[in-house]
């Protein structure tokens, strides 16, 4: 309703502007009066506004004065229309509850008064033409004068200004009356917004902390990981009740405890964690080796797939998958790892995920600590053994996959 | 332990291994999908932030350029072209505004078009086409002053936009000042338009009062006012453009009214050229 009225007033203002501009240009262009010359040439001499102003005839000059008043009034209407346009924009932008409606009422009423005055002075002008001898209105045809064009346009202008002023004033008065109610609503709305903002801020703070850790993906991953773990637990509960019943009914806190080194040795976790520790120690050794080798690392050309995957941090996968799955197994895999005991550890650089139909294939990019060669291994192999294609060294992958 | 028992144990182990594999795959798939989603949303947010840029409104600069072009046109384009048949033959002449300012019109026939030289004629009117020499000088002055005001307005507006670059005013204030600037340019355009329209009216009077003009010894008169027509059309065009711009501003404001956006803009702004 509010917007409709604002749009309609805009339309009315534009119409008023255009009509008054047309009237102003017509005042200068059209001939207003004719006088029958009798001195040298017996013809009708036509006068337009400019000619009337420069005429030596006092009666014509008097008429020119009235026309100039109409001219000024049209200018005033244009000014008021432009100002009211600004007021409406200002009102729509700032939604000022008092200033906007008051100014709109003022401009609407002023336009209406000005258009009434224009019509009134035009009637006076036409009457005064008829009162003067030897003077008549310039005619297009025998019955229709040029001045009627402007008169009709100014009547249309009056009607439009009346409609717009009534609409604006009624709407503005209503708004001013509803001002206390609106204020209350606004206060309520502001309070609601404040509470919403506070909630949003809390979320932002929590996410910001995680953002500061590493990457945008890892920021929200801790929350997601717990959800995923829960999802895995639920799935295993439903599928393998007999074997995993006791182990899967866990809370998140218990899972966290199990992850900590303090929980080693209490339950089955002891068997699982030990090889992890071994691997971790090997990782640290490998890292040290890498540091010693890569004192002055050189930039190598990258594949497109690598560049894409750089944006995608894969740590959460590597960290979470083994931890969650290990907890659900009997430790058979950890035994297998213990049995392998390879000399070299291939560090996982990236994990490429290829989607083939409904299945997602995983390709692991491994870095050889000996020759720094990066090579790929399919996930389907399911073996942690790996062989560098460049130097031929055998080893295991840094992380379980 | 029998062979059958061993076989069953092995089968169980195999089954559990398969389930474990399936679980792994499922888990990885889910994680991948979620990660993809998160990645996409993150990138989208980043893109949005990049796209929101505060436009550098060039209207002020355009107004200055128009004013300079207009001032050049006043000086270099002739104001009036006249061609008529007289007793001495066909006369064709061009006049600049300086000719009217300095009263350099030597031809009496042409002079009589703008001021009465006839002693026996009636005192009702000095001219028959509604134009006097004062109209030429006056309209030239009006156009000149209007163009200078337009240039000043353009300067002020450009200054405001530059200040806005450092102070970062709210969208509302920028829009309001933008619409004030447009409204004032429309007003100036209308002044120019209405000061030049009387030259168009002269053509109508020339046809209506032809017998009186012929008495002056000017037959088959053809008049063309170059500079006034150029300013008449360009000011009309600029006024219409201004109306369209103010309408666009208004639509923006209405959009603001429709949506419950906050009053102050919280977006991060860069700068780029835009009208």
XYZ file of C-alpha atoms in Angstrom:
676
model
C 0.000 0.000 0.000
C 2.779 2.332 1.008
C 4.820 1.597 -2.102
C 1.800 1.855 -4.388
C 1.078 5.372 -3.156
C 4.702 6.400 -3.494
C 4.795 5.043 -7.056
C 1.546 6.776 -7.973
C 2.753 10.084 -6.593
C 5.923 9.701 -8.628
C 3.814 9.180 -11.744
C 1.710 12.220 -10.915
C 4.768 14.371 -10.320
C 6.272 13.339 -13.648
C 2.991 14.143 -15.413
C 2.789 17.522 -13.658
C 6.393 18.244 -14.653
C 5.820 17.361 -18.296
C 2.515 19.244 -18.532
C 3.894 22.398 -16.968
C 6.958 22.270 -19.265
C 4.681 21.941 -22.286
C 2.592 24.877 -21.058
C 5.693 26.996 -20.485
C 7.033 26.303 -23.973
C 3.627 26.956 -25.521
C 3.382 30.312 -23.753
C 6.490 31.445 -25.640
C 5.542 29.864 -28.946
C 1.857 30.367 -29.628
C 0.272 33.679 -30.651
C -2.030 34.932 -27.922
C -3.782 37.951 -29.354
C -4.440 39.609 -32.683
C -5.007 43.236 -33.375
C -6.556 44.656 -36.507
C -4.061 47.091 -38.005
C -5.555 50.023 -39.816
C -2.609 52.336 -40.480
C -0.450 51.024 -43.273
C -1.724 47.514 -43.890
C -5.217 46.414 -42.997
C -4.416 43.005 -41.677
C -4.503 41.155 -38.389
C -1.200 41.337 -36.551
C -0.547 38.311 -34.313
C 1.235 38.717 -30.997
C 3.061 36.072 -29.066
C 4.330 36.492 -25.518
C 7.645 38.013 -26.606
C 5.946 40.457 -28.919
C 3.451 41.428 -26.236
C 6.268 42.202 -23.832
C 7.951 44.553 -26.293
C 4.747 46.193 -27.525
C 4.116 49.904 -27.058
C 0.396 49.356 -26.598
C -0.451 49.720 -22.878
C -3.366 47.290 -22.996
C -1.252 44.603 -24.637
C 1.484 45.179 -22.072
C -1.104 44.759 -19.318
C -2.051 41.415 -20.836
C 1.625 40.513 -21.086
C 1.936 41.187 -17.342
C -0.847 38.676 -16.653
C 0.806 36.164 -18.934
C 4.139 36.612 -17.198
C 2.370 35.865 -13.892
C 1.064 32.624 -15.398
C 4.568 31.968 -16.669
C 6.026 32.434 -13.193
C 3.372 30.146 -11.707
C 4.274 27.411 -14.153
C 7.928 27.825 -13.230
C 6.954 27.559 -9.584
C 5.059 24.341 -10.283
C 8.121 22.900 -12.010
C 10.277 23.868 -9.030
C 7.846 22.410 -6.520
C 7.478 19.209 -8.567
C 11.242 18.748 -8.685
C 11.566 19.444 -4.970
C 8.719 17.052 -4.135
C 10.444 14.441 -6.284
C 13.524 14.845 -4.102
C 11.317 14.675 -1.001
C 9.781 11.412 -2.129
C 13.204 9.920 -2.839
C 14.396 11.164 0.519
C 11.333 9.711 2.218
C 11.739 6.364 0.460
C 15.436 6.229 1.331
C 15.418 7.324 4.930
C 11.829 6.478 5.830
C 11.666 9.590 7.977
C 8.343 9.309 9.803
C 7.606 13.035 10.282
C 9.660 15.068 7.817
C 8.781 13.025 4.732
C 4.973 13.014 5.089
C 4.859 16.675 6.172
C 6.902 17.800 3.192
C 4.867 15.638 0.852
C 1.622 17.209 2.142
C 3.151 20.659 1.803
C 4.385 20.112 -1.766
C 1.133 18.451 -2.844
C -1.039 21.254 -1.508
C 1.313 23.888 -2.954
C 1.131 22.311 -6.412
C -2.633 22.219 -6.196
C -2.838 25.892 -5.109
C -0.473 26.943 -7.901
C -2.451 25.084 -10.541
C -5.680 26.635 -9.238
C -4.058 30.074 -9.520
C -2.919 29.311 -13.069
C -6.423 28.383 -14.152
C -7.829 31.454 -12.379
C -5.352 33.850 -14.096
C -5.987 32.234 -17.446
C -9.713 32.841 -17.082
C -8.976 36.470 -16.162
C -6.641 36.746 -19.158
C -9.241 35.413 -21.610
C -11.908 37.715 -20.132
C -9.657 40.762 -20.351
C -8.930 40.009 -24.039
C -12.650 40.162 -24.745
C -12.960 43.439 -22.832
C -10.429 45.297 -25.023
C -11.622 46.772 -28.316
C -9.855 45.859 -31.593
C -8.196 43.000 -29.748
C -9.131 39.339 -29.996
C -7.648 36.004 -29.171
C -5.603 34.365 -31.895
C -7.583 31.578 -33.490
C -6.481 28.304 -35.015
C -9.861 28.085 -36.652
C -12.908 30.291 -36.417
C -13.961 28.968 -33.007
C -10.829 27.476 -31.408
C -8.174 29.836 -30.102
C -4.510 29.051 -29.434
C -4.947 30.008 -25.798
C -7.457 27.172 -25.326
C -4.687 24.617 -25.758
C -2.883 25.912 -22.701
C -6.145 26.324 -20.826
C -7.094 22.673 -21.385
C -3.611 21.483 -20.412
C -3.701 23.587 -17.250
C -7.098 22.096 -16.330
C -5.619 18.582 -16.731
C -2.734 19.745 -14.570
C -5.188 20.974 -11.952
C -7.007 17.645 -11.901
C -3.759 15.701 -11.546
C -2.433 17.964 -8.831
C -5.779 17.684 -6.981
C -5.727 13.881 -7.155
C -2.085 13.636 -6.112
C -2.446 16.158 -3.288
C -5.545 14.396 -1.914
C -3.810 11.023 -2.132
C -0.580 12.269 -0.603
C -2.247 14.219 2.168
C -4.624 11.409 3.165
C -1.796 8.890 3.194
C 0.549 11.226 5.061
C -2.099 12.109 7.667
C -2.748 8.399 8.221
C 0.941 7.800 8.632
C 1.307 10.644 11.078
C -1.619 9.266 13.068
C -0.075 5.790 13.128
C 3.290 7.185 14.176
C 3.174 6.026 17.842
C 2.092 2.516 16.774
C 4.847 2.368 14.186
C 7.391 3.471 16.761
C 6.392 0.626 19.046
C 6.630 -1.849 16.187
C 10.003 -0.478 15.243
C 11.302 -0.872 18.769
C 10.125 -4.496 18.761
C 11.674 -5.114 15.378
C 14.965 -3.547 16.474
C 15.053 -5.743 19.560
C 14.465 -8.814 17.412
C 17.184 -7.760 15.021
C 19.570 -7.171 17.901
C 19.026 -10.683 19.221
C 19.500 -12.064 15.711
C 22.698 -10.100 15.314
C 24.021 -11.380 18.619
C 23.365 -14.968 17.501
C 25.079 -14.308 14.209
C 28.053 -12.753 15.992
C 28.416 -15.829 18.202
C 28.446 -18.047 15.157
C 30.924 -15.764 13.447
C 33.262 -15.815 16.435
C 33.188 -19.611 16.564
C 33.852 -19.883 12.856
C 36.508 -17.173 12.902
C 38.508 -19.165 15.417
C 38.511 -22.150 13.131
C 39.275 -19.957 10.125
C 42.364 -18.665 11.818
C 43.649 -22.244 12.138
C 44.182 -23.035 8.480
C 41.700 -22.789 5.634
C 38.035 -21.984 5.062
C 37.190 -25.640 4.723
C 38.821 -26.706 7.944
C 36.956 -23.974 9.782
C 33.666 -25.768 9.663
C 35.085 -29.256 9.505
C 35.429 -29.866 13.256
C 31.675 -29.454 13.621
C 31.034 -31.620 10.605
C 33.450 -34.311 11.726
C 31.502 -34.950 14.895
C 28.334 -35.226 12.825
C 30.031 -37.629 10.472
C 31.321 -39.715 13.322
C 27.819 -39.917 14.729
C 26.527 -40.914 11.339
C 29.123 -43.688 11.047
C 28.296 -44.919 14.507
C 24.596 -45.078 13.674
C 25.230 -46.943 10.447
C 27.437 -49.499 12.052
C 24.914 -49.987 14.836
C 22.209 -50.887 12.404
C 24.348 -53.134 10.191
C 26.619 -54.947 12.591
C 24.861 -55.099 15.926
C 26.363 -58.355 17.136
C 30.020 -57.462 16.801
C 30.002 -53.713 17.413
C 27.173 -53.234 19.896
C 29.333 -52.535 22.902
C 31.855 -50.368 21.094
C 29.563 -48.245 19.024
C 27.250 -47.016 21.777
C 29.415 -44.101 22.705
C 29.010 -40.471 23.261
C 31.170 -37.869 21.599
C 32.975 -37.227 24.844
C 33.955 -40.861 25.120
C 35.248 -40.765 21.574
C 37.335 -37.765 22.398
C 38.687 -39.494 25.458
C 39.581 -42.464 23.347
C 41.508 -40.191 21.033
C 43.625 -38.893 23.907
C 46.780 -40.725 24.901
C 45.475 -41.090 28.469
C 42.932 -43.618 27.291
C 45.594 -45.955 25.900
C 45.792 -49.274 27.595
C 42.429 -49.062 29.302
C 40.471 -50.907 26.621
C 41.082 -52.182 23.118
C 42.328 -48.695 22.198
C 45.706 -49.579 23.563
C 46.282 -51.951 20.714
C 45.167 -49.411 18.161
C 47.079 -46.421 19.403
C 50.452 -48.054 19.640
C 51.058 -48.443 15.927
C 49.715 -44.923 15.453
C 52.359 -43.679 17.791
C 54.921 -45.599 15.810
C 53.684 -44.056 12.620
C 53.677 -40.625 14.194
C 57.276 -41.035 15.259
C 58.115 -42.126 11.730
C 56.263 -39.126 10.373
C 58.287 -36.788 12.537
C 61.511 -38.445 11.348
C 60.383 -38.139 7.762
C 59.521 -34.484 8.295
C 62.947 -33.835 9.738
C 64.499 -35.580 6.776
C 62.457 -33.476 4.431
C 63.497 -30.288 6.184
C 67.124 -31.286 5.940
C 66.739 -32.050 2.249
C 64.563 -29.065 1.369
C 66.592 -26.268 2.846
C 66.356 -24.351 -0.406
C 63.184 -25.668 -1.990
C 62.676 -24.954 -5.649
C 59.327 -24.295 -7.284
C 58.151 -27.053 -9.552
C 55.585 -26.736 -12.341
C 52.184 -27.852 -11.166
C 49.494 -29.835 -12.916
C 46.048 -28.321 -13.260
C 44.548 -31.005 -11.055
C 47.088 -30.172 -8.368
C 46.302 -26.505 -8.558
C 42.610 -27.201 -8.080
C 43.287 -29.489 -5.197
C 45.507 -26.942 -3.479
C 42.392 -25.030 -2.601
C 40.845 -28.086 -1.005
C 42.405 -28.966 2.309
C 42.431 -32.667 2.907
C 43.671 -32.875 6.439
C 40.285 -33.536 7.994
C 39.848 -36.618 5.816
C 43.235 -37.929 6.735
C 42.787 -37.233 10.391
C 39.210 -38.294 10.873
C 38.876 -41.364 8.734
C 41.470 -43.490 10.491
C 40.417 -42.361 13.928
C 36.749 -43.150 13.395
C 37.227 -46.405 11.598
C 39.929 -47.674 13.886
C 37.627 -47.276 16.832
C 35.078 -49.534 15.203
C 37.493 -52.305 14.278
C 39.138 -54.896 16.481
C 42.575 -53.624 15.808
C 43.225 -56.126 13.040
C 44.449 -53.388 10.714
C 46.847 -52.000 13.276
C 48.375 -55.440 13.555
C 48.790 -55.495 9.826
C 50.574 -52.150 9.943
C 52.852 -53.425 12.633
C 53.686 -56.426 10.516
C 54.586 -54.290 7.490
C 57.214 -52.053 9.115
C 58.675 -50.556 5.921
C 61.758 -48.461 5.803
C 60.403 -45.422 3.947
C 57.297 -43.365 4.618
C 55.602 -41.725 1.693
C 53.955 -38.504 2.679
C 50.472 -37.905 1.305
C 50.542 -34.643 -0.602
C 47.003 -34.491 -1.971
C 43.969 -36.629 -2.463
C 42.262 -36.351 -5.814
C 38.607 -37.254 -5.920
C 37.239 -38.416 -9.217
C 33.552 -38.950 -9.618
C 32.630 -41.791 -11.937
C 28.867 -42.182 -12.070
C 27.616 -42.652 -8.536
C 30.947 -43.750 -7.073
C 33.804 -41.509 -6.058
C 37.266 -42.774 -6.828
C 40.169 -41.570 -4.713
C 43.649 -41.081 -6.039
C 46.403 -40.331 -3.561
C 49.371 -38.182 -4.488
C 52.415 -39.355 -2.564
C 55.779 -37.695 -2.192
C 58.880 -39.860 -2.116
C 61.208 -38.645 0.667
C 64.213 -39.938 -1.276
C 63.817 -38.229 -4.648
C 60.908 -35.817 -3.939
C 58.991 -37.373 -6.800
C 55.227 -37.077 -6.595
C 53.336 -40.089 -7.856
C 49.769 -41.314 -7.713
C 48.224 -44.408 -6.105
C 44.663 -45.598 -6.478
C 42.585 -46.165 -3.422
C 41.220 -49.393 -4.861
C 44.480 -51.142 -4.231
C 43.735 -50.925 -0.493
C 47.372 -51.552 0.238
C 49.588 -49.287 2.270
C 52.611 -50.503 0.445
C 53.943 -48.178 -2.179
C 56.817 -48.060 -4.601
C 58.349 -44.920 -6.036
C 58.303 -45.176 -9.835
C 61.359 -42.933 -10.141
C 63.878 -44.271 -7.646
C 62.208 -47.643 -7.057
C 62.259 -47.374 -3.258
C 59.581 -49.269 -1.391
C 57.755 -47.982 1.625
C 54.436 -47.323 3.219
C 52.159 -44.361 2.935
C 52.447 -41.701 5.560
C 48.789 -41.843 6.500
C 46.431 -44.719 6.399
C 43.868 -44.666 3.655
C 37.883 -76.337 16.544
C 36.577 -77.941 13.401
C 37.174 -76.880 9.813
C 33.608 -75.665 9.560
C 34.079 -73.361 12.533
C 37.269 -71.968 11.012
C 35.506 -71.398 7.714
C 32.655 -69.555 9.411
C 35.132 -67.372 11.302
C 36.931 -66.538 8.099
C 33.644 -65.752 6.393
C 32.660 -63.495 9.266
C 35.981 -61.713 9.037
C 35.594 -61.275 5.302
C 32.077 -59.940 5.783
C 33.221 -57.500 8.413
C 36.061 -56.392 6.117
C 33.636 -55.774 3.290
C 31.327 -53.840 5.567
C 34.237 -51.810 6.800
C 35.200 -51.008 3.221
C 31.665 -50.019 2.371
C 31.484 -47.850 5.452
C 34.763 -46.206 4.530
C 33.513 -45.454 1.063
C 30.198 -44.159 2.307
C 31.898 -42.024 4.848
C 34.319 -40.603 2.327
C 31.524 -39.918 -0.138
C 29.514 -38.062 2.456
C 32.552 -36.122 3.609
C 33.417 -35.275 0.022
C 29.938 -34.010 -0.717
C 29.864 -31.929 2.436
C 33.309 -30.554 1.739
C 32.262 -29.686 -1.812
C 29.206 -27.886 -0.495
C 31.238 -25.974 2.046
C 33.802 -25.072 -0.564
C 31.167 -23.838 -2.994
C 29.388 -21.708 -0.409
C 32.668 -20.222 0.729
C 33.679 -19.327 -2.814
C 30.257 -17.798 -3.485
C 30.544 -15.555 -0.451
C 33.990 -14.497 -1.618
C 32.699 -13.702 -5.090
C 29.807 -11.633 -3.717
C 32.211 -9.609 -1.644
C 34.317 -8.937 -4.704
C 31.342 -7.960 -6.870
C 29.923 -5.292 -4.539
C 31.628 -2.145 -5.646
C 30.739 1.449 -4.995
C 30.264 3.184 -8.298
C 32.135 6.363 -9.115
C 29.330 8.519 -10.493
C 30.648 10.385 -13.519
C 27.633 12.646 -14.004
C 29.488 15.652 -12.629
C 32.341 15.200 -15.092
C 29.841 14.763 -17.936
C 28.096 17.991 -16.875
C 31.431 19.857 -16.956
C 32.224 18.475 -20.416
C 28.756 19.447 -21.705
C 29.197 22.951 -20.305
C 32.606 23.350 -22.003
C 31.229 22.079 -25.319
C 28.259 24.444 -24.976
C 30.499 27.440 -24.319
C 32.537 26.566 -27.393
C 29.385 26.246 -29.499
C 28.170 29.711 -28.454
C 31.358 31.285 -29.752
C 32.012 29.310 -32.908
C 28.618 28.484 -34.409
C 26.599 31.260 -36.108
C 23.405 32.240 -34.379
C 21.306 33.157 -37.373
C 21.112 32.401 -41.057
C 18.860 34.563 -43.244
C 17.959 34.306 -46.899
C 15.437 36.591 -48.566
C 14.571 38.237 -51.885
C 14.758 42.006 -52.071
C 14.925 44.646 -54.763
C 18.704 44.113 -54.891
C 18.337 40.370 -55.421
C 18.667 37.364 -53.092
C 20.532 38.111 -49.924
C 22.071 35.378 -47.775
C 23.869 36.140 -44.522
C 25.177 34.537 -41.330
C 25.278 36.311 -37.975
C 27.072 35.427 -34.772
C 25.973 36.639 -31.347
C 28.760 39.237 -31.427
C 27.067 40.942 -34.366
C 23.975 41.451 -32.247
C 25.981 42.513 -29.211
C 27.997 45.101 -31.120
C 25.109 46.241 -33.378
C 27.073 45.159 -36.443
C 23.986 44.494 -38.575
C 24.369 46.965 -41.386
C 21.548 45.768 -43.613
C 18.453 47.908 -42.866
C 16.058 45.270 -44.097
C 17.395 42.703 -41.652
C 17.519 45.300 -38.895
C 13.846 46.120 -39.455
C 12.982 42.500 -38.643
C 14.099 43.016 -35.060
C 13.374 46.676 -34.413
C 10.904 49.029 -36.023
C 12.450 51.444 -38.500
C 9.112 52.564 -39.919
C 7.903 55.973 -38.793
C 4.428 55.688 -40.253
C 3.763 52.215 -38.858
C 1.522 51.525 -35.868
C 2.919 51.596 -32.353
C 1.426 48.240 -31.545
C 4.609 46.287 -32.182
C 8.256 46.919 -32.965
C 8.801 43.506 -34.550
C 6.737 41.034 -36.525
C 8.501 37.788 -35.671
C 8.572 38.236 -31.896
C 12.318 38.608 -31.711
C 14.291 41.699 -30.835
C 18.046 42.235 -30.733
C 17.738 42.099 -26.957
C 16.367 38.566 -27.268
C 19.561 37.491 -29.022
C 21.858 39.124 -26.494
C 19.664 38.123 -23.551
C 19.346 34.460 -24.526
C 23.083 34.293 -25.198
C 23.711 35.622 -21.696
C 21.176 33.211 -20.192
C 22.718 30.216 -21.943
C 26.236 31.317 -20.996
C 25.309 31.743 -17.325
C 23.374 28.475 -17.258
C 26.349 26.603 -18.687
C 28.674 28.105 -16.089
C 26.234 27.123 -13.328
C 26.065 23.615 -14.819
C 29.857 23.376 -14.800
C 29.966 24.582 -11.201
C 27.322 22.063 -10.207
C 29.314 19.356 -11.948
C 32.428 20.424 -10.077
C 30.633 20.423 -6.731
C 29.115 17.020 -7.411
C 32.446 15.551 -8.516
C 34.026 17.019 -5.396
C 31.355 15.355 -3.301
C 31.962 12.005 -5.003
C 35.707 12.328 -4.359
C 35.039 13.169 -0.698
C 32.693 10.180 -0.568
C 35.601 8.030 -1.665
C 37.440 8.861 1.538
C 34.593 9.416 3.963
C 32.329 6.654 2.600
C 28.933 8.297 3.055
C 25.853 6.155 3.345
C 24.008 5.155 0.191
C 21.049 7.275 1.264
C 23.013 10.532 1.399
C 24.741 9.776 -1.900
C 21.384 9.018 -3.532
C 19.761 12.155 -2.100
C 22.587 14.420 -3.244
C 22.631 12.640 -6.591
C 18.919 13.351 -7.073
C 19.363 16.988 -5.940
C 22.115 17.373 -8.529
C 19.958 15.829 -11.249
C 16.967 17.999 -10.282
C 19.076 21.152 -10.477
C 20.491 20.117 -13.874
C 16.927 19.525 -15.096
C 16.034 23.011 -13.890
C 19.026 24.525 -15.740
C 18.149 22.546 -18.867
C 14.607 23.868 -18.713
C 15.897 27.440 -18.445
C 18.021 26.926 -21.567
C 15.152 25.161 -23.311
C 12.648 27.920 -22.589
C 15.058 30.728 -23.437
C 15.616 29.204 -26.887
C 12.065 28.141 -27.647
C 11.090 31.681 -28.624
C 13.292 31.223 -31.715
C 11.023 28.362 -32.694
C 8.000 30.597 -32.063
C 9.462 33.137 -34.494
C 8.839 30.723 -37.369
C 5.140 30.535 -36.554
C 4.834 34.311 -36.347
C 6.827 34.675 -39.555
C 4.106 32.710 -41.339
C 1.230 34.498 -39.603
C 2.604 38.023 -40.040
C 4.056 37.477 -43.529
C 2.168 40.407 -45.094
C 3.720 42.834 -42.612
C 7.202 41.457 -43.269
C 6.724 41.757 -47.027
C 5.804 45.429 -46.581
C 9.280 45.886 -45.131
C 10.727 44.757 -48.453
C 11.641 41.232 -47.385
C 10.160 38.567 -49.628
C 10.412 34.771 -49.374
C 12.220 34.990 -46.087
C 14.009 31.928 -44.692
C 15.347 32.051 -41.179
C 17.391 29.476 -39.340
C 18.767 29.887 -35.832
C 21.671 27.418 -35.558
C 22.909 27.826 -31.992
C 19.459 28.238 -30.416
C 18.238 25.052 -32.129
C 21.283 23.100 -31.008
C 20.765 24.255 -27.433
C 17.037 23.705 -27.678
C 17.415 20.049 -28.721
C 20.370 19.270 -26.449
C 18.700 20.822 -23.391
C 15.500 18.902 -24.110
C 17.500 15.697 -24.452
C 19.397 16.397 -21.233
C 16.182 17.208 -19.371
C 14.646 13.910 -20.507
C 17.814 12.064 -19.528
C 17.730 13.782 -16.163
C 14.132 12.727 -15.672
C 15.084 9.146 -16.483
C 17.981 9.249 -14.040
C 15.855 10.739 -11.298
C 13.298 8.029 -12.004
C 16.015 5.381 -11.681
C 17.078 6.944 -8.398
C 13.493 6.882 -7.268
C 13.177 3.200 -8.210
C 16.289 2.501 -6.157
C 14.700 4.276 -3.223
C 11.496 2.277 -3.688
C 13.512 -0.940 -3.700
C 15.047 0.221 -0.465
C 11.565 0.848 0.871
C 10.421 -2.605 -0.205
C 13.273 -4.485 1.377
C 14.017 -4.217 5.054
C 17.655 -3.412 4.532
C 19.679 -1.622 7.116
C 19.993 2.118 6.740
C 23.748 2.147 6.510
C 25.554 0.046 3.990
C 27.793 -2.599 5.472
C 29.243 -3.870 2.229
C 32.926 -3.613 1.430
C 33.452 -1.189 -1.381
C 35.975 -0.972 -4.125
C 35.913 1.662 -6.802
C 35.173 1.442 -10.466
C 33.883 3.781 -13.073
C 30.145 3.751 -13.535
C 27.503 6.248 -14.454
